[in-house]
Amino acid sequence: MWKKTKLLTIGQFAALVGINKKTLMWYDEIGLFRPSVIHPENRYRYYDYHQIAILETILLLRELDVSIEEIQNFMTNRSATSLEQLLGEKIEELDKTILRMNALSKTLRNHRRNMLTLLTMDLSEIQVVEKEEKRLVTVDIDKDISFEKEVELITSETKKYQLRRLHDASYGSMISVENLRHGNFEDYSKLFIELPFPTNDFSESVIPPTQENCFQHNKKTGLHIQPGGLYLRAFHKGDWSLLPLRYQDIFSYADAHGLSLSGFSYEMGINEIVIDQIEDYIMQIEIPMETTFSPSLL
């Protein structure tokens, strides 16, 4: 039979599909993928072209980290139904991996952007910037909540989204412009988490994101819409007790340029991972604006 059929040696077949021939020998030994013909005298292995599709499927499953045992079970009961089910499971796992990798990429980009800001910024500068709308996960707080309780609340919220650690996300605090205007500098309203992935992507432990589920999820977790548009941005370094003076500078700047501030001030540390003492802590402050202004301020 091996003389009458157009066959490929193990070396030719391995080169054709782009793998090592030792892999083919191992697959044969464990019964996963056998040659079409074995020469009766010299025991050489020969393969035919029709086997390429089957081997490509095995290699694809291996690339998707499907175990040898799972592949053997599939090969024993090979059918369109079993392959569809297996591929469906792996597509779901792959999508989750892609989501995690995208989240990691965004986290790294955020850290890098903060480091570039540190290298180029003028701490005394107040500037107008444009921001896109964001959805933030928030937890309500007040001035009577202890710091330990705040840490507990924010940690609990990050766990809902399967974050491995707190710094997988950006986080900060919110205080209303009204409180700031009235001198209530300690009357914070919320802590926020800016997740490294869209909040409607949902983690592996959450219900799939249908429109109704998204609505219920937003209500349950207290998502806050940080409006897109123009913001005043400033920085404060060091002792938090001096933060009210920085806000006075911000409001003076806004008043001098005819700018109306509204909503919340969003405070976020940008250099926590490169400092050893609180005196070097730099806080970014962003407050949305309501009014038009001179383009020269951008």
Short mmCIF file of N, CA and C in Angstrom, two decimals, residues 123-291:
data_model
loop_
_atom_site.label_atom_id
_atom_site.label_comp_id
_atom_site.label_asym_id
_atom_site.label_seq_id
_atom_site.Cartn_x
_atom_site.Cartn_y
_atom_site.Cartn_z
N LEU A 123 4.87 72.32 38.63
CA LEU A 123 3.90 72.14 39.71
C LEU A 123 3.08 73.40 39.97
N SER A 124 3.60 74.53 39.62
CA SER A 124 2.88 75.78 39.88
C SER A 124 1.84 76.09 38.80
N GLU A 125 1.92 75.38 37.68
CA GLU A 125 1.06 75.69 36.53
C GLU A 125 -0.36 75.20 36.75
N ILE A 126 -1.31 76.00 36.31
CA ILE A 126 -2.72 75.61 36.24
C ILE A 126 -3.10 75.71 34.76
N GLN A 127 -3.68 74.65 34.23
CA GLN A 127 -3.95 74.64 32.80
C GLN A 127 -5.32 74.07 32.50
N VAL A 128 -5.79 74.39 31.30
CA VAL A 128 -7.05 73.85 30.80
C VAL A 128 -6.73 72.65 29.92
N VAL A 129 -7.40 71.53 30.20
CA VAL A 129 -7.22 70.32 29.40
C VAL A 129 -8.58 69.79 28.97
N GLU A 130 -8.56 68.98 27.92
CA GLU A 130 -9.79 68.35 27.44
C GLU A 130 -9.76 66.86 27.76
N LYS A 131 -10.87 66.34 28.31
CA LYS A 131 -10.93 64.95 28.72
C LYS A 131 -12.15 64.28 28.11
N GLU A 132 -12.03 62.97 27.88
CA GLU A 132 -13.16 62.19 27.41
C GLU A 132 -14.02 61.75 28.59
N GLU A 133 -15.28 61.46 28.30
CA GLU A 133 -16.17 60.97 29.35
C GLU A 133 -15.68 59.61 29.86
N LYS A 134 -15.79 59.42 31.17
CA LYS A 134 -15.39 58.16 31.78
C LYS A 134 -16.46 57.69 32.74
N ARG A 135 -16.51 56.36 32.92
CA ARG A 135 -17.39 55.77 33.93
C ARG A 135 -16.52 55.24 35.05
N LEU A 136 -16.75 55.76 36.24
CA LEU A 136 -15.93 55.42 37.38
C LEU A 136 -16.73 54.59 38.37
N VAL A 137 -16.10 53.58 38.93
CA VAL A 137 -16.70 52.84 40.04
C VAL A 137 -16.45 53.66 41.30
N THR A 138 -17.49 53.90 42.09
CA THR A 138 -17.34 54.76 43.26
C THR A 138 -17.90 54.10 44.51
N VAL A 139 -17.40 54.55 45.65
CA VAL A 139 -17.96 54.19 46.94
C VAL A 139 -18.16 55.48 47.72
N ASP A 140 -19.29 55.58 48.38
CA ASP A 140 -19.63 56.79 49.13
C ASP A 140 -18.85 56.85 50.44
N ILE A 141 -18.36 58.03 50.77
CA ILE A 141 -17.68 58.24 52.05
C ILE A 141 -18.14 59.58 52.63
N ASP A 142 -17.76 59.83 53.85
CA ASP A 142 -17.97 61.15 54.45
C ASP A 142 -16.80 61.43 55.38
N LYS A 143 -16.77 62.62 55.95
CA LYS A 143 -15.62 63.05 56.75
C LYS A 143 -15.47 62.27 58.05
N ASP A 144 -16.51 61.50 58.43
CA ASP A 144 -16.44 60.73 59.67
C ASP A 144 -15.90 59.32 59.46
N ILE A 145 -15.73 58.90 58.20
CA ILE A 145 -15.21 57.56 57.91
C ILE A 145 -13.70 57.52 58.16
N SER A 146 -13.23 56.50 58.83
CA SER A 146 -11.81 56.37 59.11
C SER A 146 -11.06 55.97 57.85
N PHE A 147 -9.75 56.22 57.87
CA PHE A 147 -8.91 55.85 56.75
C PHE A 147 -8.93 54.33 56.54
N GLU A 148 -8.92 53.59 57.65
CA GLU A 148 -8.95 52.13 57.57
C GLU A 148 -10.22 51.65 56.87
N LYS A 149 -11.34 52.30 57.15
CA LYS A 149 -12.60 51.94 56.52
C LYS A 149 -12.59 52.27 55.04
N GLU A 150 -11.97 53.40 54.69
CA GLU A 150 -11.86 53.76 53.28
C GLU A 150 -11.07 52.71 52.50
N VAL A 151 -9.96 52.26 53.09
CA VAL A 151 -9.15 51.22 52.44
C VAL A 151 -9.96 49.94 52.28
N GLU A 152 -10.74 49.60 53.29
CA GLU A 152 -11.57 48.40 53.23
C GLU A 152 -12.60 48.51 52.12
N LEU A 153 -13.22 49.68 51.98
CA LEU A 153 -14.25 49.88 50.97
C LEU A 153 -13.67 49.79 49.56
N ILE A 154 -12.55 50.47 49.34
CA ILE A 154 -11.99 50.50 48.00
C ILE A 154 -11.41 49.14 47.61
N THR A 155 -10.85 48.43 48.58
CA THR A 155 -10.32 47.09 48.32
C THR A 155 -11.44 46.12 47.97
N SER A 156 -12.54 46.22 48.68
CA SER A 156 -13.69 45.37 48.41
C SER A 156 -14.22 45.61 47.01
N GLU A 157 -14.23 46.87 46.59
CA GLU A 157 -14.76 47.19 45.26
C GLU A 157 -13.86 46.65 44.16
N THR A 158 -12.54 46.73 44.35
CA THR A 158 -11.64 46.22 43.32
C THR A 158 -11.78 44.71 43.17
N LYS A 159 -12.07 44.02 44.26
CA LYS A 159 -12.21 42.56 44.19
C LYS A 159 -13.42 42.16 43.36
N LYS A 160 -14.44 43.01 43.31
CA LYS A 160 -15.62 42.70 42.49
C LYS A 160 -15.24 42.58 41.02
N TYR A 161 -14.17 43.27 40.64
CA TYR A 161 -13.77 43.29 39.23
C TYR A 161 -12.56 42.42 38.98
N GLN A 162 -12.25 41.51 39.92
CA GLN A 162 -11.20 40.52 39.74
C GLN A 162 -9.84 41.16 39.50
N LEU A 163 -9.61 42.35 40.05
CA LEU A 163 -8.29 42.95 39.97
C LEU A 163 -7.36 42.21 40.93
N ARG A 164 -6.15 41.93 40.47
CA ARG A 164 -5.23 41.16 41.30
C ARG A 164 -4.71 41.97 42.48
N ARG A 165 -4.57 43.27 42.28
CA ARG A 165 -4.08 44.14 43.34
C ARG A 165 -4.63 45.53 43.11
N LEU A 166 -4.54 46.37 44.14
CA LEU A 166 -5.15 47.69 44.09
C LEU A 166 -4.60 48.53 42.95
N HIS A 167 -3.29 48.43 42.70
CA HIS A 167 -2.68 49.29 41.69
C HIS A 167 -2.86 48.78 40.27
N ASP A 168 -3.70 47.76 40.08
CA ASP A 168 -4.10 47.40 38.72
C ASP A 168 -5.06 48.43 38.15
N ALA A 169 -5.57 49.29 39.00
CA ALA A 169 -6.48 50.35 38.57
C ALA A 169 -5.98 51.68 39.12
N SER A 170 -6.44 52.77 38.50
CA SER A 170 -6.17 54.10 39.04
C SER A 170 -7.30 54.45 39.99
N TYR A 171 -6.98 55.12 41.07
CA TYR A 171 -8.01 55.44 42.04
C TYR A 171 -7.74 56.81 42.66
N GLY A 172 -8.77 57.37 43.25
CA GLY A 172 -8.63 58.69 43.86
C GLY A 172 -9.87 59.05 44.65
N SER A 173 -10.03 60.33 44.88
CA SER A 173 -11.15 60.81 45.70
C SER A 173 -11.85 61.97 45.01
N MET A 174 -13.10 62.19 45.41
CA MET A 174 -13.93 63.24 44.83
C MET A 174 -14.49 64.12 45.93
N ILE A 175 -14.43 65.41 45.70
CA ILE A 175 -15.03 66.37 46.61
C ILE A 175 -15.76 67.40 45.77
N SER A 176 -16.95 67.79 46.18
CA SER A 176 -17.77 68.67 45.35
C SER A 176 -17.20 70.08 45.33
N VAL A 177 -17.38 70.75 44.20
CA VAL A 177 -16.96 72.14 44.06
C VAL A 177 -17.68 73.00 45.07
N GLU A 178 -18.93 72.67 45.35
CA GLU A 178 -19.71 73.45 46.32
C GLU A 178 -19.05 73.40 47.70
N ASN A 179 -18.63 72.20 48.13
CA ASN A 179 -17.95 72.09 49.42
C ASN A 179 -16.65 72.88 49.44
N LEU A 180 -15.92 72.81 48.33
CA LEU A 180 -14.67 73.55 48.25
C LEU A 180 -14.91 75.06 48.32
N ARG A 181 -15.92 75.53 47.61
CA ARG A 181 -16.23 76.96 47.61
C ARG A 181 -16.61 77.44 49.01
N HIS A 182 -17.23 76.56 49.80
CA HIS A 182 -17.65 76.93 51.16
C HIS A 182 -16.58 76.61 52.20
N GLY A 183 -15.41 76.21 51.75
CA GLY A 183 -14.33 75.96 52.69
C GLY A 183 -14.40 74.63 53.42
N ASN A 184 -15.26 73.72 52.94
CA ASN A 184 -15.38 72.40 53.58
C ASN A 184 -14.39 71.44 52.92
N PHE A 185 -13.13 71.64 53.18
CA PHE A 185 -12.08 70.93 52.45
C PHE A 185 -11.91 69.47 52.87
N GLU A 186 -12.56 69.07 53.93
CA GLU A 186 -12.46 67.68 54.37
C GLU A 186 -13.73 66.88 54.10
N ASP A 187 -14.71 67.52 53.48
CA ASP A 187 -16.01 66.88 53.27
C ASP A 187 -16.05 66.18 51.91
N TYR A 188 -15.26 65.10 51.79
CA TYR A 188 -15.21 64.34 50.55
C TYR A 188 -16.49 63.52 50.39
N SER A 189 -16.87 63.30 49.12
CA SER A 189 -18.12 62.60 48.82
C SER A 189 -17.90 61.14 48.44
N LYS A 190 -16.85 60.86 47.65
CA LYS A 190 -16.67 59.51 47.12
C LYS A 190 -15.20 59.18 46.94
N LEU A 191 -14.91 57.89 46.95
CA LEU A 191 -13.67 57.37 46.42
C LEU A 191 -13.99 56.77 45.06
N PHE A 192 -13.09 56.91 44.10
CA PHE A 192 -13.38 56.37 42.77
C PHE A 192 -12.26 55.44 42.31
N ILE A 193 -12.65 54.53 41.43
CA ILE A 193 -11.71 53.62 40.78
C ILE A 193 -11.90 53.76 39.27
N GLU A 194 -10.82 54.08 38.59
CA GLU A 194 -10.85 54.11 37.13
C GLU A 194 -10.27 52.79 36.64
N LEU A 195 -11.16 51.88 36.26
CA LEU A 195 -10.73 50.54 35.87
C LEU A 195 -9.95 50.57 34.56
N PRO A 196 -9.01 49.64 34.39
CA PRO A 196 -8.22 49.61 33.15
C PRO A 196 -8.95 48.96 31.98
N PHE A 197 -10.25 48.69 32.15
CA PHE A 197 -11.07 48.15 31.07
C PHE A 197 -12.46 48.75 31.21
N PRO A 198 -13.22 48.81 30.10
CA PRO A 198 -14.57 49.37 30.18
C PRO A 198 -15.42 48.64 31.21
N THR A 199 -16.22 49.36 31.96
CA THR A 199 -16.99 48.74 33.02
C THR A 199 -18.06 47.80 32.50
N ASN A 200 -18.41 47.88 31.21
CA ASN A 200 -19.39 46.95 30.68
C ASN A 200 -18.74 45.71 30.06
N ASP A 201 -17.38 45.59 30.21
CA ASP A 201 -16.72 44.37 29.76
C ASP A 201 -16.91 43.23 30.74
N PHE A 202 -17.10 43.58 32.03
CA PHE A 202 -17.39 42.61 33.07
C PHE A 202 -16.28 41.58 33.22
N SER A 203 -15.98 41.23 34.44
CA SER A 203 -14.97 40.22 34.72
C SER A 203 -15.59 38.84 34.64
N GLU A 204 -14.76 37.83 34.81
CA GLU A 204 -15.20 36.46 34.61
C GLU A 204 -16.25 36.03 35.61
N SER A 205 -16.44 36.77 36.70
CA SER A 205 -17.41 36.35 37.70
C SER A 205 -18.73 37.10 37.57
N VAL A 206 -18.85 37.93 36.52
CA VAL A 206 -20.03 38.78 36.39
C VAL A 206 -20.89 38.31 35.23
N ILE A 207 -22.20 38.63 35.31
CA ILE A 207 -23.17 38.24 34.29
C ILE A 207 -22.77 38.85 32.94
N PRO A 208 -23.00 38.16 31.81
CA PRO A 208 -22.69 38.72 30.50
C PRO A 208 -23.38 40.06 30.29
N PRO A 209 -22.73 40.97 29.53
CA PRO A 209 -23.17 42.35 29.45
C PRO A 209 -24.30 42.62 28.47
N THR A 210 -25.51 42.13 28.76
CA THR A 210 -26.66 42.57 27.99
C THR A 210 -27.02 43.98 28.43
N GLN A 211 -27.85 44.66 27.66
CA GLN A 211 -28.22 46.04 28.00
C GLN A 211 -28.88 46.10 29.37
N GLU A 212 -29.78 45.15 29.64
CA GLU A 212 -30.47 45.15 30.94
C GLU A 212 -29.49 44.87 32.07
N ASN A 213 -28.56 43.92 31.86
CA ASN A 213 -27.59 43.61 32.89
C ASN A 213 -26.68 44.80 33.17
N CYS A 214 -26.29 45.52 32.09
CA CYS A 214 -25.44 46.70 32.27
C CYS A 214 -26.14 47.73 33.14
N PHE A 215 -27.45 47.95 32.87
CA PHE A 215 -28.19 48.93 33.65
C PHE A 215 -28.26 48.53 35.11
N GLN A 216 -28.60 47.26 35.37
CA GLN A 216 -28.67 46.79 36.74
C GLN A 216 -27.30 46.84 37.42
N HIS A 217 -26.26 46.50 36.64
CA HIS A 217 -24.90 46.51 37.19
C HIS A 217 -24.49 47.93 37.57
N ASN A 218 -24.81 48.91 36.71
CA ASN A 218 -24.47 50.30 37.00
C ASN A 218 -25.15 50.77 38.27
N LYS A 219 -26.41 50.39 38.46
CA LYS A 219 -27.13 50.79 39.66
C LYS A 219 -26.50 50.16 40.89
N LYS A 220 -26.16 48.88 40.77
CA LYS A 220 -25.66 48.14 41.93
C LYS A 220 -24.31 48.65 42.39
N THR A 221 -23.39 48.90 41.45
CA THR A 221 -22.03 49.27 41.84
C THR A 221 -21.84 50.77 41.96
N GLY A 222 -22.84 51.57 41.66
CA GLY A 222 -22.71 53.00 41.83
C GLY A 222 -21.76 53.65 40.84
N LEU A 223 -21.88 53.30 39.55
CA LEU A 223 -21.03 53.92 38.56
C LEU A 223 -21.30 55.41 38.48
N HIS A 224 -20.23 56.16 38.36
CA HIS A 224 -20.33 57.61 38.28
C HIS A 224 -19.83 58.06 36.91
N ILE A 225 -20.59 58.91 36.23
CA ILE A 225 -20.19 59.44 34.94
C ILE A 225 -19.33 60.67 35.17
N GLN A 226 -18.04 60.55 34.83
CA GLN A 226 -17.18 61.73 34.85
C GLN A 226 -17.33 62.38 33.47
N PRO A 227 -17.92 63.57 33.42
CA PRO A 227 -18.26 64.15 32.12
C PRO A 227 -17.04 64.46 31.28
N GLY A 228 -17.21 64.32 29.96
CA GLY A 228 -16.17 64.74 29.05
C GLY A 228 -16.23 66.24 28.87
N GLY A 229 -15.15 66.83 28.40
CA GLY A 229 -15.13 68.27 28.18
C GLY A 229 -13.86 68.90 28.74
N LEU A 230 -13.97 70.18 29.04
CA LEU A 230 -12.82 70.95 29.49
C LEU A 230 -12.70 70.94 31.01
N TYR A 231 -11.46 70.82 31.48
CA TYR A 231 -11.17 70.76 32.91
C TYR A 231 -10.04 71.72 33.24
N LEU A 232 -10.06 72.22 34.46
CA LEU A 232 -8.88 72.87 35.00
C LEU A 232 -8.04 71.79 35.67
N ARG A 233 -6.75 71.76 35.36
CA ARG A 233 -5.85 70.77 35.96
C ARG A 233 -4.73 71.50 36.70
N ALA A 234 -4.48 71.03 37.92
CA ALA A 234 -3.40 71.58 38.73
C ALA A 234 -2.78 70.43 39.52
N PHE A 235 -1.66 70.73 40.17
CA PHE A 235 -0.97 69.72 40.96
C PHE A 235 -0.65 70.28 42.35
N HIS A 236 -0.62 69.36 43.30
CA HIS A 236 -0.24 69.73 44.67
C HIS A 236 0.77 68.72 45.18
N LYS A 237 1.86 69.22 45.77
CA LYS A 237 2.90 68.35 46.29
C LYS A 237 3.03 68.52 47.79
N GLY A 238 3.15 67.38 48.47
CA GLY A 238 3.50 67.42 49.89
C GLY A 238 2.32 67.40 50.83
N ASP A 239 2.47 68.09 51.92
CA ASP A 239 1.55 68.08 53.05
C ASP A 239 0.11 68.37 52.61
N TRP A 240 -0.79 67.42 52.91
CA TRP A 240 -2.19 67.60 52.52
C TRP A 240 -2.86 68.74 53.28
N SER A 241 -2.30 69.13 54.41
CA SER A 241 -2.90 70.23 55.17
C SER A 241 -2.81 71.54 54.40
N LEU A 242 -1.91 71.59 53.40
CA LEU A 242 -1.76 72.79 52.58
C LEU A 242 -2.61 72.74 51.32
N LEU A 243 -3.36 71.66 51.14
CA LEU A 243 -4.20 71.52 49.95
C LEU A 243 -5.23 72.64 49.80
N PRO A 244 -5.85 73.12 50.89
CA PRO A 244 -6.79 74.24 50.73
C PRO A 244 -6.16 75.47 50.06
N LEU A 245 -4.88 75.72 50.33
CA LEU A 245 -4.22 76.86 49.69
C LEU A 245 -4.12 76.65 48.18
N ARG A 246 -3.91 75.39 47.77
CA ARG A 246 -3.84 75.12 46.34
C ARG A 246 -5.20 75.33 45.69
N TYR A 247 -6.26 74.94 46.38
CA TYR A 247 -7.60 75.18 45.84
C TYR A 247 -7.89 76.68 45.75
N GLN A 248 -7.39 77.43 46.67
CA GLN A 248 -7.57 78.89 46.57
C GLN A 248 -6.90 79.42 45.31
N ASP A 249 -5.70 78.89 44.99
CA ASP A 249 -5.03 79.29 43.75
C ASP A 249 -5.88 78.92 42.53
N ILE A 250 -6.48 77.73 42.57
CA ILE A 250 -7.28 77.26 41.44
C ILE A 250 -8.50 78.15 41.23
N PHE A 251 -9.21 78.46 42.31
CA PHE A 251 -10.40 79.29 42.18
C PHE A 251 -10.04 80.72 41.79
N SER A 252 -8.91 81.20 42.25
CA SER A 252 -8.47 82.54 41.85
C SER A 252 -8.18 82.57 40.35
N TYR A 253 -7.54 81.51 39.87
CA TYR A 253 -7.26 81.41 38.44
C TYR A 253 -8.56 81.38 37.64
N ALA A 254 -9.51 80.55 38.08
CA ALA A 254 -10.79 80.44 37.38
C ALA A 254 -11.52 81.77 37.35
N ASP A 255 -11.56 82.45 38.48
CA ASP A 255 -12.26 83.74 38.56
C ASP A 255 -11.60 84.78 37.67
N ALA A 256 -10.26 84.76 37.65
CA ALA A 256 -9.53 85.76 36.86
C ALA A 256 -9.74 85.57 35.36
N HIS A 257 -10.04 84.34 34.95
CA HIS A 257 -10.23 84.05 33.53
C HIS A 257 -11.70 83.84 33.16
N GLY A 258 -12.60 84.14 34.09
CA GLY A 258 -14.02 84.00 33.80
C GLY A 258 -14.47 82.58 33.59
N LEU A 259 -13.88 81.64 34.31
CA LEU A 259 -14.20 80.23 34.16
C LEU A 259 -15.11 79.78 35.30
N SER A 260 -16.15 79.02 34.96
CA SER A 260 -17.08 78.51 35.96
C SER A 260 -16.82 77.03 36.19
N LEU A 261 -16.52 76.67 37.43
CA LEU A 261 -16.24 75.28 37.78
C LEU A 261 -17.47 74.63 38.38
N SER A 262 -17.66 73.35 38.13
CA SER A 262 -18.87 72.69 38.60
C SER A 262 -18.60 71.23 38.91
N GLY A 263 -19.59 70.58 39.52
CA GLY A 263 -19.48 69.14 39.75
C GLY A 263 -18.51 68.81 40.87
N PHE A 264 -17.56 67.94 40.55
CA PHE A 264 -16.61 67.45 41.55
C PHE A 264 -15.18 67.77 41.13
N SER A 265 -14.34 67.90 42.12
CA SER A 265 -12.90 67.89 41.89
C SER A 265 -12.43 66.44 42.02
N TYR A 266 -11.68 65.99 41.02
CA TYR A 266 -11.17 64.61 41.00
C TYR A 266 -9.68 64.65 41.37
N GLU A 267 -9.35 64.07 42.49
CA GLU A 267 -7.98 64.07 42.99
C GLU A 267 -7.37 62.67 42.83
N MET A 268 -6.14 62.62 42.30
CA MET A 268 -5.51 61.32 42.08
C MET A 268 -4.00 61.46 42.22
N GLY A 269 -3.38 60.59 43.02
CA GLY A 269 -1.94 60.58 43.14
C GLY A 269 -1.29 60.03 41.88
N ILE A 270 -0.16 60.61 41.47
CA ILE A 270 0.46 60.19 40.22
C ILE A 270 1.88 59.66 40.40
N ASN A 271 2.41 59.70 41.61
CA ASN A 271 3.81 59.27 41.77
C ASN A 271 4.02 58.33 42.95
N GLU A 272 2.97 57.67 43.41
CA GLU A 272 3.08 56.82 44.59
C GLU A 272 4.09 55.69 44.44
N ILE A 273 4.28 55.21 43.22
CA ILE A 273 5.15 54.05 43.02
C ILE A 273 6.63 54.42 42.95
N VAL A 274 6.96 55.72 43.00
CA VAL A 274 8.38 56.11 42.90
C VAL A 274 8.81 56.98 44.08
N ILE A 275 8.02 57.03 45.16
CA ILE A 275 8.40 57.84 46.32
C ILE A 275 8.45 56.97 47.57
N ASP A 276 9.17 57.46 48.57
CA ASP A 276 9.30 56.75 49.84
C ASP A 276 8.67 57.52 51.00
N GLN A 277 8.37 58.78 50.81
CA GLN A 277 7.81 59.57 51.90
C GLN A 277 6.69 60.45 51.39
N ILE A 278 5.72 60.69 52.28
CA ILE A 278 4.51 61.41 51.90
C ILE A 278 4.80 62.85 51.47
N GLU A 279 5.92 63.40 51.93
CA GLU A 279 6.27 64.77 51.56
C GLU A 279 6.51 64.93 50.06
N ASP A 280 6.81 63.81 49.38
CA ASP A 280 7.06 63.86 47.94
C ASP A 280 5.82 63.50 47.11
N TYR A 281 4.72 63.23 47.79
CA TYR A 281 3.48 62.81 47.11
C TYR A 281 2.96 63.96 46.24
N ILE A 282 2.63 63.65 45.00
CA ILE A 282 2.08 64.65 44.08
C ILE A 282 0.66 64.24 43.70
N MET A 283 -0.25 65.15 43.94
CA MET A 283 -1.67 64.93 43.63
C MET A 283 -2.06 65.72 42.38
N GLN A 284 -2.73 65.04 41.47
CA GLN A 284 -3.31 65.72 40.31
C GLN A 284 -4.75 66.09 40.62
N ILE A 285 -5.11 67.33 40.34
CA ILE A 285 -6.46 67.84 40.61
C ILE A 285 -7.08 68.24 39.28
N GLU A 286 -8.27 67.72 39.01
CA GLU A 286 -8.99 68.08 37.78
C GLU A 286 -10.43 68.43 38.12
N ILE A 287 -10.88 69.60 37.64
CA ILE A 287 -12.23 70.08 37.93
C ILE A 287 -12.89 70.48 36.62
N PRO A 288 -14.09 69.96 36.33
CA PRO A 288 -14.77 70.30 35.07
C PRO A 288 -15.21 71.76 35.03
N MET A 289 -15.21 72.30 33.81
CA MET A 289 -15.61 73.69 33.58
C MET A 289 -16.95 73.74 32.85
N GLU A 290 -17.69 74.82 33.08
CA GLU A 290 -19.01 74.98 32.46
C GLU A 290 -19.03 76.00 31.34
N THR A 291 -18.10 76.92 31.31
CA THR A 291 -18.22 78.08 30.45
C THR A 291 -17.21 78.06 29.32
#
